[in-house]
Coordinates of C-alpha atoms in Angstrom, one line a residue:
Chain N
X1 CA -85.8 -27.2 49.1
X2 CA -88.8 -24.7 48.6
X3 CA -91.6 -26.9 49.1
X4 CA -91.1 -24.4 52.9
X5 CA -91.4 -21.2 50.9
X6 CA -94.1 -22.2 49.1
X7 CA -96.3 -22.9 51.7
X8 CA -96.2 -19.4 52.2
X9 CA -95.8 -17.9 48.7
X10 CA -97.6 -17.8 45.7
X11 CA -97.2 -19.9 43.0
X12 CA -95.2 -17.8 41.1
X13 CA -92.4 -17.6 44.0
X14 CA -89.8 -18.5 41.3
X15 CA -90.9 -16.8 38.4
X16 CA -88.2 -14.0 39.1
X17 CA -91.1 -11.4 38.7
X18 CA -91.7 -11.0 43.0
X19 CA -88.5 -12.5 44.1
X20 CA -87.4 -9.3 45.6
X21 CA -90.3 -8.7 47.8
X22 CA -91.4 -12.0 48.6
X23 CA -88.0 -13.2 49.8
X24 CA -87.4 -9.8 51.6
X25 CA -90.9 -9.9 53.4
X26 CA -91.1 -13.6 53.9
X27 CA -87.5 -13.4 55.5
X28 CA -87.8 -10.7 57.6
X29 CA -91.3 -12.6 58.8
X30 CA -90.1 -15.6 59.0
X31 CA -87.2 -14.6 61.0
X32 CA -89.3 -12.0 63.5
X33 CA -91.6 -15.2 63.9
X34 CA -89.4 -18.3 65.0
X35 CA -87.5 -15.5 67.3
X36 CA -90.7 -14.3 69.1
X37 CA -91.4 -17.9 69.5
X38 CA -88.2 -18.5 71.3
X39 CA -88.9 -15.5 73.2
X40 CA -92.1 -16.9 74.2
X41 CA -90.6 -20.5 74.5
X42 CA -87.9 -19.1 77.2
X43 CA -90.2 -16.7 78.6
X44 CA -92.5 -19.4 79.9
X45 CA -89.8 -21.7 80.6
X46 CA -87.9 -19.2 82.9
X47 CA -91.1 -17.8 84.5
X48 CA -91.6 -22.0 85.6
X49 CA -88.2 -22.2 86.4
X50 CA -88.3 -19.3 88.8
X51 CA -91.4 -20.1 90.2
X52 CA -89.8 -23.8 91.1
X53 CA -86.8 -22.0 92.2
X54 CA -88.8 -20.1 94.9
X55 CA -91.1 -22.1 96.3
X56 CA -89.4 -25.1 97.7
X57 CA -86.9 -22.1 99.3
X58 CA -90.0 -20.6 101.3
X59 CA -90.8 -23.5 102.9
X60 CA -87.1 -24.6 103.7
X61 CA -86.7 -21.0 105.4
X62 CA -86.3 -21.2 109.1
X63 CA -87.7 -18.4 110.4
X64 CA -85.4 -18.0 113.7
X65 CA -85.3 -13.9 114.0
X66 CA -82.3 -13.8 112.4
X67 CA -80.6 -13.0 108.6
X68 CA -80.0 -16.6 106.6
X69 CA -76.6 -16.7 104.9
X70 CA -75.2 -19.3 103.4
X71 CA -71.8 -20.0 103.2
X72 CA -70.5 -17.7 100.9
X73 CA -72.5 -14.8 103.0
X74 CA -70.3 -15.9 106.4
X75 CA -67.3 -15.7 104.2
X76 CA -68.1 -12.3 103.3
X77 CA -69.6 -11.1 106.7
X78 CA -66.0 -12.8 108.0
X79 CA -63.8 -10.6 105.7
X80 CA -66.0 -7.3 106.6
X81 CA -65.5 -7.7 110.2
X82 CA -62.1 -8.6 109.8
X83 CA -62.0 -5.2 107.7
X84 CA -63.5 -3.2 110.3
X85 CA -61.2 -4.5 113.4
X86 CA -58.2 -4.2 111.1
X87 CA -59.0 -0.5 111.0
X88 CA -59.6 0.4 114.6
X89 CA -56.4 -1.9 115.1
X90 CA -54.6 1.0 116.4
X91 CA -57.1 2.6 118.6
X92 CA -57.9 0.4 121.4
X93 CA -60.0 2.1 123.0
X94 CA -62.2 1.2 121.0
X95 CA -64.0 -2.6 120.4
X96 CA -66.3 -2.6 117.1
X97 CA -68.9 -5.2 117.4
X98 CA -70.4 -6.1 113.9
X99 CA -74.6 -6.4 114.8
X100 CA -75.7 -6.2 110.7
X101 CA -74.2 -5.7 107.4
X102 CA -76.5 -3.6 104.7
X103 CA -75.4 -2.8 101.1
X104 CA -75.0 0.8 100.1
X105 CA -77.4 2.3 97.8
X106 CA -75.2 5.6 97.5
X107 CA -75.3 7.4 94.2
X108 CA -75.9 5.2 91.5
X109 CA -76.4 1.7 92.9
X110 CA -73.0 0.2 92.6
X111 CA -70.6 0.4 95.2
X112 CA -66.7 0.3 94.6
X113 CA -66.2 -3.1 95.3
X114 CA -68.8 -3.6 92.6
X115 CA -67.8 -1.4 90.0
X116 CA -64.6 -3.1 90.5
X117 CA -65.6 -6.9 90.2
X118 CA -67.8 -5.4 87.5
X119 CA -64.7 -4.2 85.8
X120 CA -62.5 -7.5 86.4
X121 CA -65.6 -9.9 85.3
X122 CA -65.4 -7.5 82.2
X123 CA -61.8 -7.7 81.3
X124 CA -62.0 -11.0 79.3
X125 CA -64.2 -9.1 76.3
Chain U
X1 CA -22.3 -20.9 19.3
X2 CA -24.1 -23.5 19.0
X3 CA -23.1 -24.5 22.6
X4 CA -24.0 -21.2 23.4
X5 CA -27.4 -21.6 21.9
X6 CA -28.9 -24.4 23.4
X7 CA -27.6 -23.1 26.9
X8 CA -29.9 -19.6 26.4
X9 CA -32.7 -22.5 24.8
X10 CA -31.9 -24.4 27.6
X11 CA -32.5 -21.7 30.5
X12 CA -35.5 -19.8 28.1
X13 CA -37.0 -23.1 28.7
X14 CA -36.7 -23.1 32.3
X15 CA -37.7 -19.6 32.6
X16 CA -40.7 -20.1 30.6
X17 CA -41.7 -23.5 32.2
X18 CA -41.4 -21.4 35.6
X19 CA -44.1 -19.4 38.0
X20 CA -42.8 -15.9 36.4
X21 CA -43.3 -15.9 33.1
X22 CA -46.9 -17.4 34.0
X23 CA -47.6 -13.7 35.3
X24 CA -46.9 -12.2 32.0
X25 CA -48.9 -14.4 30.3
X26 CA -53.0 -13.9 29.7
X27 CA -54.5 -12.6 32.9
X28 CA -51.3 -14.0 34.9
X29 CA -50.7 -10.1 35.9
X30 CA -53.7 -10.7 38.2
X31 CA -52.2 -13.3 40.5
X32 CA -49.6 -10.9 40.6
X33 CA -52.0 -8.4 41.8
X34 CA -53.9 -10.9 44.2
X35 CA -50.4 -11.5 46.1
X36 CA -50.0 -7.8 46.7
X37 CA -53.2 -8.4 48.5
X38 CA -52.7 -11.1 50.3
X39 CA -49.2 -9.7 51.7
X40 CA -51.3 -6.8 52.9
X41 CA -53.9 -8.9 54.6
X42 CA -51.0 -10.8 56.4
X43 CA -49.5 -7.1 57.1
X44 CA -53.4 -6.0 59.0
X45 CA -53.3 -9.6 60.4
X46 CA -49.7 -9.6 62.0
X47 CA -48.2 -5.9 62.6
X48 CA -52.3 -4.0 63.1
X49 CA -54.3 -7.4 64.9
X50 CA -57.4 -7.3 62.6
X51 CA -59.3 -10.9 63.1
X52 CA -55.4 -12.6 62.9
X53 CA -57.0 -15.9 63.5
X54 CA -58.7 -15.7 60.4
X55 CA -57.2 -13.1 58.1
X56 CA -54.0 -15.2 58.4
X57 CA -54.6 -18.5 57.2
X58 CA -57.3 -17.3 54.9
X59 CA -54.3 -14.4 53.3
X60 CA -51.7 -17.3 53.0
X61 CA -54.2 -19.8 51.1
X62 CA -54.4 -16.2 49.2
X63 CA -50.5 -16.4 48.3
X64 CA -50.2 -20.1 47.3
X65 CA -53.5 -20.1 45.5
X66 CA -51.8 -17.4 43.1
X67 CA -48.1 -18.8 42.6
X68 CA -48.7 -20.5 39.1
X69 CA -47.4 -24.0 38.7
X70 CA -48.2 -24.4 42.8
X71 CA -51.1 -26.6 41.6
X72 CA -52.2 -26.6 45.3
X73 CA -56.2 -25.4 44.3
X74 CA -57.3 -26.0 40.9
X75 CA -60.4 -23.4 40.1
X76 CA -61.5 -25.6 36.6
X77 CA -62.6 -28.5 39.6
X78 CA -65.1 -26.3 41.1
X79 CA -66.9 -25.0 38.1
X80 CA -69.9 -26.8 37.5
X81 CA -70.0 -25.9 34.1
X82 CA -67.3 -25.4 31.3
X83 CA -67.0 -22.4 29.2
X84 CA -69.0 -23.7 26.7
X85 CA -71.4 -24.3 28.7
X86 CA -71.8 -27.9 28.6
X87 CA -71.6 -29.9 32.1
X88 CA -67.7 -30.6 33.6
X89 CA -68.8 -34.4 33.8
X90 CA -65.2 -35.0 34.6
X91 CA -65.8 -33.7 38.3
X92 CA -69.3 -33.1 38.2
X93 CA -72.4 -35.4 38.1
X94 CA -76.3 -34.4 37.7
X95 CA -79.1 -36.0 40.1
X96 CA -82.4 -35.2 40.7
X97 CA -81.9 -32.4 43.2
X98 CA -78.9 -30.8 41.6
X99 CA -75.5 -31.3 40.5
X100 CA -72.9 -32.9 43.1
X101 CA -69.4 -32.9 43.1
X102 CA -67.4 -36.2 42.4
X103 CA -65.3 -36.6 45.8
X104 CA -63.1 -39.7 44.3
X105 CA -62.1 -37.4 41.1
X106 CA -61.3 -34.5 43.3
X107 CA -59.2 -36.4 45.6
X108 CA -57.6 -38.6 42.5
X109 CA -56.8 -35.2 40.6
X110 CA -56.8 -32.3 43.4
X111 CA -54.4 -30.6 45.2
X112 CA -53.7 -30.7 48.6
X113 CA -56.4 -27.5 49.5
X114 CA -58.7 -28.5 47.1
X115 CA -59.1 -31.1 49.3
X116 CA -59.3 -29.8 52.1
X117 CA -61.9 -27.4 50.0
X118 CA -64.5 -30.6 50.3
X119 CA -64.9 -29.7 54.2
X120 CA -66.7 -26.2 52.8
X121 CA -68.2 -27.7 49.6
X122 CA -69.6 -30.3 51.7
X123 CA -71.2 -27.8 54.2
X124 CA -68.8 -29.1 57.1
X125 CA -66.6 -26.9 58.5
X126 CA -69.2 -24.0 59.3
X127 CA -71.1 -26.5 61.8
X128 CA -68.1 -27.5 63.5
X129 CA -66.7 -23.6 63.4
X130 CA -70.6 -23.1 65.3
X131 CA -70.0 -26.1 67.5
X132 CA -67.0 -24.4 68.8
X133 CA -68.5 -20.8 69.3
X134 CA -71.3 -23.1 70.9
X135 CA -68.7 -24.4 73.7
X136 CA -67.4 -21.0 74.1
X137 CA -70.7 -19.0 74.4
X138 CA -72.7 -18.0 77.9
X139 CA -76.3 -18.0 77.1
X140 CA -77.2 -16.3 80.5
X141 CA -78.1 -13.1 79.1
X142 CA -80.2 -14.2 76.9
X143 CA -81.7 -16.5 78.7
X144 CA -82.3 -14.1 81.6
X145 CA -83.9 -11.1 79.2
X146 CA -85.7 -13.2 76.3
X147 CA -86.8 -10.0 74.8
X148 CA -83.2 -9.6 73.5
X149 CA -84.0 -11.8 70.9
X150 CA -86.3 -9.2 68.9
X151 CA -83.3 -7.3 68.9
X152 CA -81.2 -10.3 67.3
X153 CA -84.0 -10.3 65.1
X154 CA -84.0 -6.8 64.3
X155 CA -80.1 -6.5 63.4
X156 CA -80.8 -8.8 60.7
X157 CA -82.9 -6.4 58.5
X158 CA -78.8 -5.5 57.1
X159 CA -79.4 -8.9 55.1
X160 CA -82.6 -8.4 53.4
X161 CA -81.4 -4.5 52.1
X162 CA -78.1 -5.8 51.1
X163 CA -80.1 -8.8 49.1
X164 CA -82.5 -5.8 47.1
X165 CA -79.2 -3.8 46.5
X166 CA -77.6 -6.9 44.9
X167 CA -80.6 -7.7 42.7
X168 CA -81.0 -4.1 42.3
X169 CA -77.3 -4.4 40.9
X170 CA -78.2 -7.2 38.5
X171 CA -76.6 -10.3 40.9
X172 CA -78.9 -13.6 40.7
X173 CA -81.4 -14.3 43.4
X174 CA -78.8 -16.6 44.5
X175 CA -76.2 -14.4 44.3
X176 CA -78.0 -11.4 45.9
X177 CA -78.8 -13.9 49.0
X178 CA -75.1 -14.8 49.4
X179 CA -74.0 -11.2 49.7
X180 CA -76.6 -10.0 52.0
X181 CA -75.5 -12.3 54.6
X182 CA -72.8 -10.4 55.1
X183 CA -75.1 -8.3 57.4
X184 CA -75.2 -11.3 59.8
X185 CA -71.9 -10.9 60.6
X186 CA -71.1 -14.3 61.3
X187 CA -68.2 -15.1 58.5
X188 CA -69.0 -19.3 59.5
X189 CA -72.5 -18.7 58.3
X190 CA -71.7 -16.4 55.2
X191 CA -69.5 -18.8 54.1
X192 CA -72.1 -21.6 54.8
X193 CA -74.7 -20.1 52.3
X194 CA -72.7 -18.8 50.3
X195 CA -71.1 -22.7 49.5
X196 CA -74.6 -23.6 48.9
X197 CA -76.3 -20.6 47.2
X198 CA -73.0 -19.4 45.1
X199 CA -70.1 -21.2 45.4
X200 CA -68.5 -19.1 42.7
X201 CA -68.5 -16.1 44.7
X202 CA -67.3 -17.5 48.3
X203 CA -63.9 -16.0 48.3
X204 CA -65.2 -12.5 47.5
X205 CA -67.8 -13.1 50.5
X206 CA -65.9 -14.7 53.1
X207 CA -62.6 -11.9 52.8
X208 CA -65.7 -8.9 52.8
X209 CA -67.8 -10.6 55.9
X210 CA -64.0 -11.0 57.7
X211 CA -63.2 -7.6 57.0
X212 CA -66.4 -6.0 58.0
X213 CA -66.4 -7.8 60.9
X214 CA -62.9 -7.0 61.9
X215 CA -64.0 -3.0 61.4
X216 CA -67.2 -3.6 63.7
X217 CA -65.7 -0.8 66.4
X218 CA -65.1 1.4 63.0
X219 CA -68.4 0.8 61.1
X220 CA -71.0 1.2 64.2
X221 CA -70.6 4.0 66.5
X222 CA -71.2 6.7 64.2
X223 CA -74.5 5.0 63.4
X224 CA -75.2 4.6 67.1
X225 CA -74.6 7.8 68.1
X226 CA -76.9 9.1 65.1
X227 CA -79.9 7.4 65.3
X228 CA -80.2 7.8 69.4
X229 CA -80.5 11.1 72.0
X230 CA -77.7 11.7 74.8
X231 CA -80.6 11.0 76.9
X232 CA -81.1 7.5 75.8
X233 CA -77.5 6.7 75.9
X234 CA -77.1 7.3 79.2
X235 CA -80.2 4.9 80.2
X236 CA -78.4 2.7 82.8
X237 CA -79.8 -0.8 82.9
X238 CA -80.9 -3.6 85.3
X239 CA -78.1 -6.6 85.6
X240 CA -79.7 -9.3 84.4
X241 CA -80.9 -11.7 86.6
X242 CA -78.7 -14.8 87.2
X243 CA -79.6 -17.7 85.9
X244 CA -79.4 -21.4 87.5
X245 CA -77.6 -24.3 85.6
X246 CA -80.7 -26.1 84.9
X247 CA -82.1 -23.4 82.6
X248 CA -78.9 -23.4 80.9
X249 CA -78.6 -27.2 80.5
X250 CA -82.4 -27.1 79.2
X251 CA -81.7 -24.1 77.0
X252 CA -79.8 -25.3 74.2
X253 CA -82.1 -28.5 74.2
X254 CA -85.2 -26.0 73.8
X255 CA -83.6 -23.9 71.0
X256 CA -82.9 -26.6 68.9
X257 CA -86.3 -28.4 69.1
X258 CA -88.0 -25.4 68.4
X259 CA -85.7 -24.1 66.1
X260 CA -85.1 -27.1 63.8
X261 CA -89.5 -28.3 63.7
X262 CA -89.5 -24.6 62.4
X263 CA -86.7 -24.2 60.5
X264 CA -84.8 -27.6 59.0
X265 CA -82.6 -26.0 56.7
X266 CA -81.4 -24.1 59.9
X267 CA -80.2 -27.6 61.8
X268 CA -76.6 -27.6 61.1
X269 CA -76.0 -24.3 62.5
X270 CA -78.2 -24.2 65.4
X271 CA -77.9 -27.5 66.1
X272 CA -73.8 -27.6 66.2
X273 CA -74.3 -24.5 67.9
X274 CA -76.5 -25.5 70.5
X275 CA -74.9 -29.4 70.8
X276 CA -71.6 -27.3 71.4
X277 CA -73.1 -25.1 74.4
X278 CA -74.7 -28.3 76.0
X279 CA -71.3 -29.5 75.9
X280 CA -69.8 -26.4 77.9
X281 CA -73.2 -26.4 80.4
X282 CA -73.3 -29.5 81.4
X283 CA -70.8 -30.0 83.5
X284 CA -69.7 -33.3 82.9
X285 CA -68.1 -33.3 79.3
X286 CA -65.3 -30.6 80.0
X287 CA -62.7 -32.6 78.4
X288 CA -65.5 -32.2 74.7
X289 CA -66.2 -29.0 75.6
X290 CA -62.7 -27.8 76.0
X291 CA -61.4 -30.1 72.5
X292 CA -64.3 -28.3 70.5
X293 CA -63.5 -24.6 71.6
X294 CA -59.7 -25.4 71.4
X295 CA -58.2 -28.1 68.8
X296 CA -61.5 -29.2 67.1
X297 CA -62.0 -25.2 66.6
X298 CA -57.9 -23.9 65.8
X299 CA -57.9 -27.3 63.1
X300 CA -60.5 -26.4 61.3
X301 CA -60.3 -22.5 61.5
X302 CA -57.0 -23.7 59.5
X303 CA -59.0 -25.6 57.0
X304 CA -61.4 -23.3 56.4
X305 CA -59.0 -19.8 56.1
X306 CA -56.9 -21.3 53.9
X307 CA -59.2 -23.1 51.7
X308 CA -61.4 -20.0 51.5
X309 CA -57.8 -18.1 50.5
X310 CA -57.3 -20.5 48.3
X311 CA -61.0 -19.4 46.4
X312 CA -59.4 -16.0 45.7
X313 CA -57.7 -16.5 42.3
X314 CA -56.6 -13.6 40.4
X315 CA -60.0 -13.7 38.0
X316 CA -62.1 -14.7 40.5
X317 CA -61.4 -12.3 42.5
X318 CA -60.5 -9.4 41.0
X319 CA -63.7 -8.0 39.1
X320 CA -66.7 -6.1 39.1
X321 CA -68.7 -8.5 41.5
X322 CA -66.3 -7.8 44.3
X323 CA -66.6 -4.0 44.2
X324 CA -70.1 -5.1 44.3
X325 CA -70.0 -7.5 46.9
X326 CA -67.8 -4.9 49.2
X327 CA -70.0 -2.3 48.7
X328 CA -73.2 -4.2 49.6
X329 CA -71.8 -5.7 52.7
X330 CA -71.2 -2.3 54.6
X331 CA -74.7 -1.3 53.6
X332 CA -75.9 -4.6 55.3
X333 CA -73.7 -4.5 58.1
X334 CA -74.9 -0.2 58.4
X335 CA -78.7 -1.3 58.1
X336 CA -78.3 -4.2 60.4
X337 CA -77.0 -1.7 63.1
X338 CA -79.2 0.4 62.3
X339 CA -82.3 -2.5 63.0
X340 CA -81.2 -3.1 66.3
X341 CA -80.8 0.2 67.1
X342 CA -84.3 1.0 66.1
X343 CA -85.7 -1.6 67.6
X344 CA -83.9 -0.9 70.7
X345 CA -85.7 2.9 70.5
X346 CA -88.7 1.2 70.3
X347 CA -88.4 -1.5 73.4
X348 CA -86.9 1.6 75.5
X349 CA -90.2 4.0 74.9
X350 CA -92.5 0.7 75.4
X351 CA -90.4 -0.4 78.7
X352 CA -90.6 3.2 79.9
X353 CA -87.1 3.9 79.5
X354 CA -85.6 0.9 80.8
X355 CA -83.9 -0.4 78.0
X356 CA -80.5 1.3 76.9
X357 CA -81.0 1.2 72.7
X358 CA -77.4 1.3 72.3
X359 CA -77.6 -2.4 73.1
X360 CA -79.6 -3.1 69.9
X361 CA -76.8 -2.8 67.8
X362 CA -75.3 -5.5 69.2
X363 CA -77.9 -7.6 67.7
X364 CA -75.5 -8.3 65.0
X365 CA -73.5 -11.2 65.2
X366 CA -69.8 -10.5 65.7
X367 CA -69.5 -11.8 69.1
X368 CA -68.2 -10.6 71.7
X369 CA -67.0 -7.6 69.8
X370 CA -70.5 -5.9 68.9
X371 CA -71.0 -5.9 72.7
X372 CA -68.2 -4.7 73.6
X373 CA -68.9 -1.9 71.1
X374 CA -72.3 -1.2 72.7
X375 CA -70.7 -1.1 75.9
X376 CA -67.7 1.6 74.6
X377 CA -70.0 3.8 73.4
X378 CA -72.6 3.7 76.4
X379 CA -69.2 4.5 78.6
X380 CA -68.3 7.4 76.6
X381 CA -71.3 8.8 78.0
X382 CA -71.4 7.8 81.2
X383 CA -68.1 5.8 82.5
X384 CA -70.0 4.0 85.4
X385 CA -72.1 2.4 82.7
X386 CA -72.3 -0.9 82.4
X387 CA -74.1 -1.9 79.1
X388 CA -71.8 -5.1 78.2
X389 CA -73.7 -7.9 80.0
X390 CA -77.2 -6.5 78.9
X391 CA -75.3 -6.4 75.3
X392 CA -74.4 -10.1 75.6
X393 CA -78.2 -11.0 74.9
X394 CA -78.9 -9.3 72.1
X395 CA -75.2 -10.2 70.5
X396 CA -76.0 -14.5 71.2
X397 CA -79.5 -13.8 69.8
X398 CA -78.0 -12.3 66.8
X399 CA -76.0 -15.9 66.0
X400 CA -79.2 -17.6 66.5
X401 CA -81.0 -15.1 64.2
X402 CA -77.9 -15.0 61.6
X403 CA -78.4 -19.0 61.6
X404 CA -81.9 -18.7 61.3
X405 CA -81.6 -15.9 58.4
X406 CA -79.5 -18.2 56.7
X407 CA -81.8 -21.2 56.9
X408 CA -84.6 -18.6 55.7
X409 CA -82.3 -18.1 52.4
X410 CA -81.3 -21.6 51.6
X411 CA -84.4 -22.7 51.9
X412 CA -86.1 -20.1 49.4
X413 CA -83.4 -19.8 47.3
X414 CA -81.5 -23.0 47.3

């Protein structure tokens, strides 16, 4: 069982003398050590995943003038605009016609509708 | 009167034969004592919601270890060694790397929880607990900072100061490395080393690592809001990046390659722990996924709380060690905050103020509830603050690093 320990220790790992500060050293070491290798480890491995990510995206992109949105975009752009005509609804002199959707970068960052969803992916913990 | 006589013989007898009188006999008064303790542990667990999950079962394996004449747990099994210090060859057997229980005479002569004691004498039910946390666990976070694991790293400094106190305090190497895993705050792996390094000392342990971790919201804001500036608590952070299924199919894999070529004695936590979130991420073993988070996990939470209940006899658990072990495990769980939080200090001047240290502390186990604590405290600050997803990281890290901490200890003092 320490055949581990003493490739890193002295001899005289057991002798009772050191124990303190060589298992205190060697653990905090040894522990800082395999964890900066998984941070290394999952560094390069999300840095290659990213990079795989983006590239085959570029050159699927058509490049038509307009926004790309997938599905869940339209679904969203759908519920805006149905948002917005809901709330001239009563003046009809008036006919909203949606021509681009922009987030809100007021204050700090994070709209209501975020803070919210925020909030609600939150309430489990 | 003779009639008379042998019907007070008769019902002396009884009463002396019965559970009572064993109180009032030798250090009887002590079971007495220990069911006091474990009606108040089923009082916090029921009427005040600390950890019920746990403080339950392990509180009623408390109350039937301690009726005399229950004969449910039988403490003389599990000693290695009798009073006179001569092997217990009746239930024990010596081989080359150590003495091993005898599973045929403890299930010939045990009670029904010794039995079921095997599963933590054997090292079993820890890896399965792990297997369900595992299935229950998104790694995103982590995955999507890495960094956040210097900061699971960090938290576990608690562990090594609570080891130098123990020895400091005249406890065994082995002794001193089963108390300072408290500080991880991870009860399956405190009770994991501790059944390896010190069994004798495993109900002590387990009920102090429980309790701690139940008084996690108590125990760590005062140290968070001490060791950092207004200024730094109100750092707001990035969200994390999201991360796609493939990274976290291929994550669990990664961790315990690397993990295990690095660390063997680590396997059966990490590698339950890991199997467990494969399990979950993969997408097409719901039905294992959802039996190890659910049954698998309720089963042998049961197991385990009882049978670790079951450890806390009256004169094994009512001595000087414990005060000792108690006292010990809030210093580790105090410096293990404390680690993070440094750290955390540190990554936030190096990142240029990007990183909220109040998420450091988090790098103690004790998930989700160390996050969650991170994220409180960051709120009372600033209320549109979100710190609990950039918490998350450090908090899974801390498991890993608790499992790794404890594979670090079994195999140096094992």
């Amino acid at each position: 069982m320490q055949d581990f320990g003493l490739l890193l220790l002295n001899k005289d790992f057991t002798a009772g003398g050191n124990i303190m500060l060589n298992v205190t050293v060697c653990g905090l070491v040894i522990v800082f050590m395999v964890l900066i290798v998984l941070v290394a480890v999952i560094g390069i491995f999300g840095a290659v995943m990213s990079k795989s990510k983006k590239s085959p995206k570029k050159e699927n992109t058509p490049d038509n003038g307009r926004d790309n949105y997938d599905n869940e975009d339209e679904q969203t752009i759908a519920v805006i605009t149905a948002a917005v005509y809901s709330y001239y609804d009563n003046n009809k002199s008036i006919k909203p016609v949606i021509r681009s959707i922009k987030p809100s970068n007021k204050n700090s960052g994070r709209g209501v509708w975020q803070q919210a969803g925020m909030r609600q992916n939150m309430q489990p913990f | 009167m003779e009639f008379f006589n042998s019907i007070f013989n008769t019902i002396g007898g009884i009463f002396a034969a019965s559970g009572f009188a064993s109180f009032f006999v030798g250090e009887g008064w002590k079971n007495l004592i220990m069911i006091g303790v474990a009606c108040f542990f089923m009082f916090l667990a029921i009427k005040k919601g600390f950890e019920p999950l746990l403080l339950l079962p392990i509180a009623f394996g408390m109350l039937l270890a301690n009726l005399p004449g229950a004969n449910m747990y039988h403490p003389e099994i599990w000693q290695t060694f009798l009073p006179d210090g001569t092997l217990n060859s009746q239930f024990w057997s010596e081989a080359a790397n150590g003495y091993h229980v005898i599973v045929g005479q403890v299930l010939s002569h045990g009670g029904l929880l010794d039995i079921l004691y095997l599963g933590v004498k054997l090292g079993i039910y820890p890896p399965l607990i792990f297997l369900g946390i595992g299935a229950m666990t998104d790694f995103s976070p982590l995955i999507s900072r890495p960094s956040s694991f210097l900061l699971g790293a960090a938290a576990q400094l608690g562990i090594f100061i609570a080891f130098i106190g123990a020895l400091l305090l005249g406890m065994s190497p082995a002794q001193a490395g089963s108390i300072g895993i408290i500080g991880g705050a991870d009860g399956p792996t405190a009770i994991f080393v501790t059944s390896k390094l010190s069994p004798e000392l495993l109900g002590p342990i387990a009920v102090a690592a429980y309790s701690y971790m139940a008084l996690v919201p108590v125990i760590q804001p005062p140290i968070m809001r001490a060791l950092t500036t207004k200024k730094e608590r109100l750092i707001r952070m990035e969200t994390p990046r999201p991360v796609s299924k493939t990274e976290k199919i291929i994550f669990p894999v990664l961790i315990t390659v690397v993990v295990v070529l690095i660390l063997p004695d680590a396997a059966p936590l990490v590698g339950m722990l890991m199997f467990g979130n494969l399990l979950k991420e993969s997408g097409k073993t719901e039905r294992l996924a959802k039996a190890a988070q659910n049954e698998l996990m309720n089963i042998v939470t049961i197991f385990l709380g009882t049978t670790v209940g079951a450890t806390t006899t009256g004169t094994a658990f009512l001595n000087i060690n414990t005060l000792k072990i108690v006292g010990m495990g809030l210093i580790a769980f105090c410096f293990g905050t404390a680690g993070g939080i440094l750290l955390g200090k540190l990554m936030c001047v190096l990142t240029k103020g990007k990183i909220n240290p109040l998420i450091g502390s988090a790098g103690v186990s004790a998930v989700p509830m160390a996050a969650r604590v991170s994220q409180k405290v960051g709120q009372e600050e600033d209320p549109g603050n979100f710190l609990l997803m950039n918490a998350m990281g450090p908090n899974v890290a801390g498991v890993i690093g608790s499992a790794v901490a404890a594979g670090v200890l079994i195999n140096m003092l094992g």
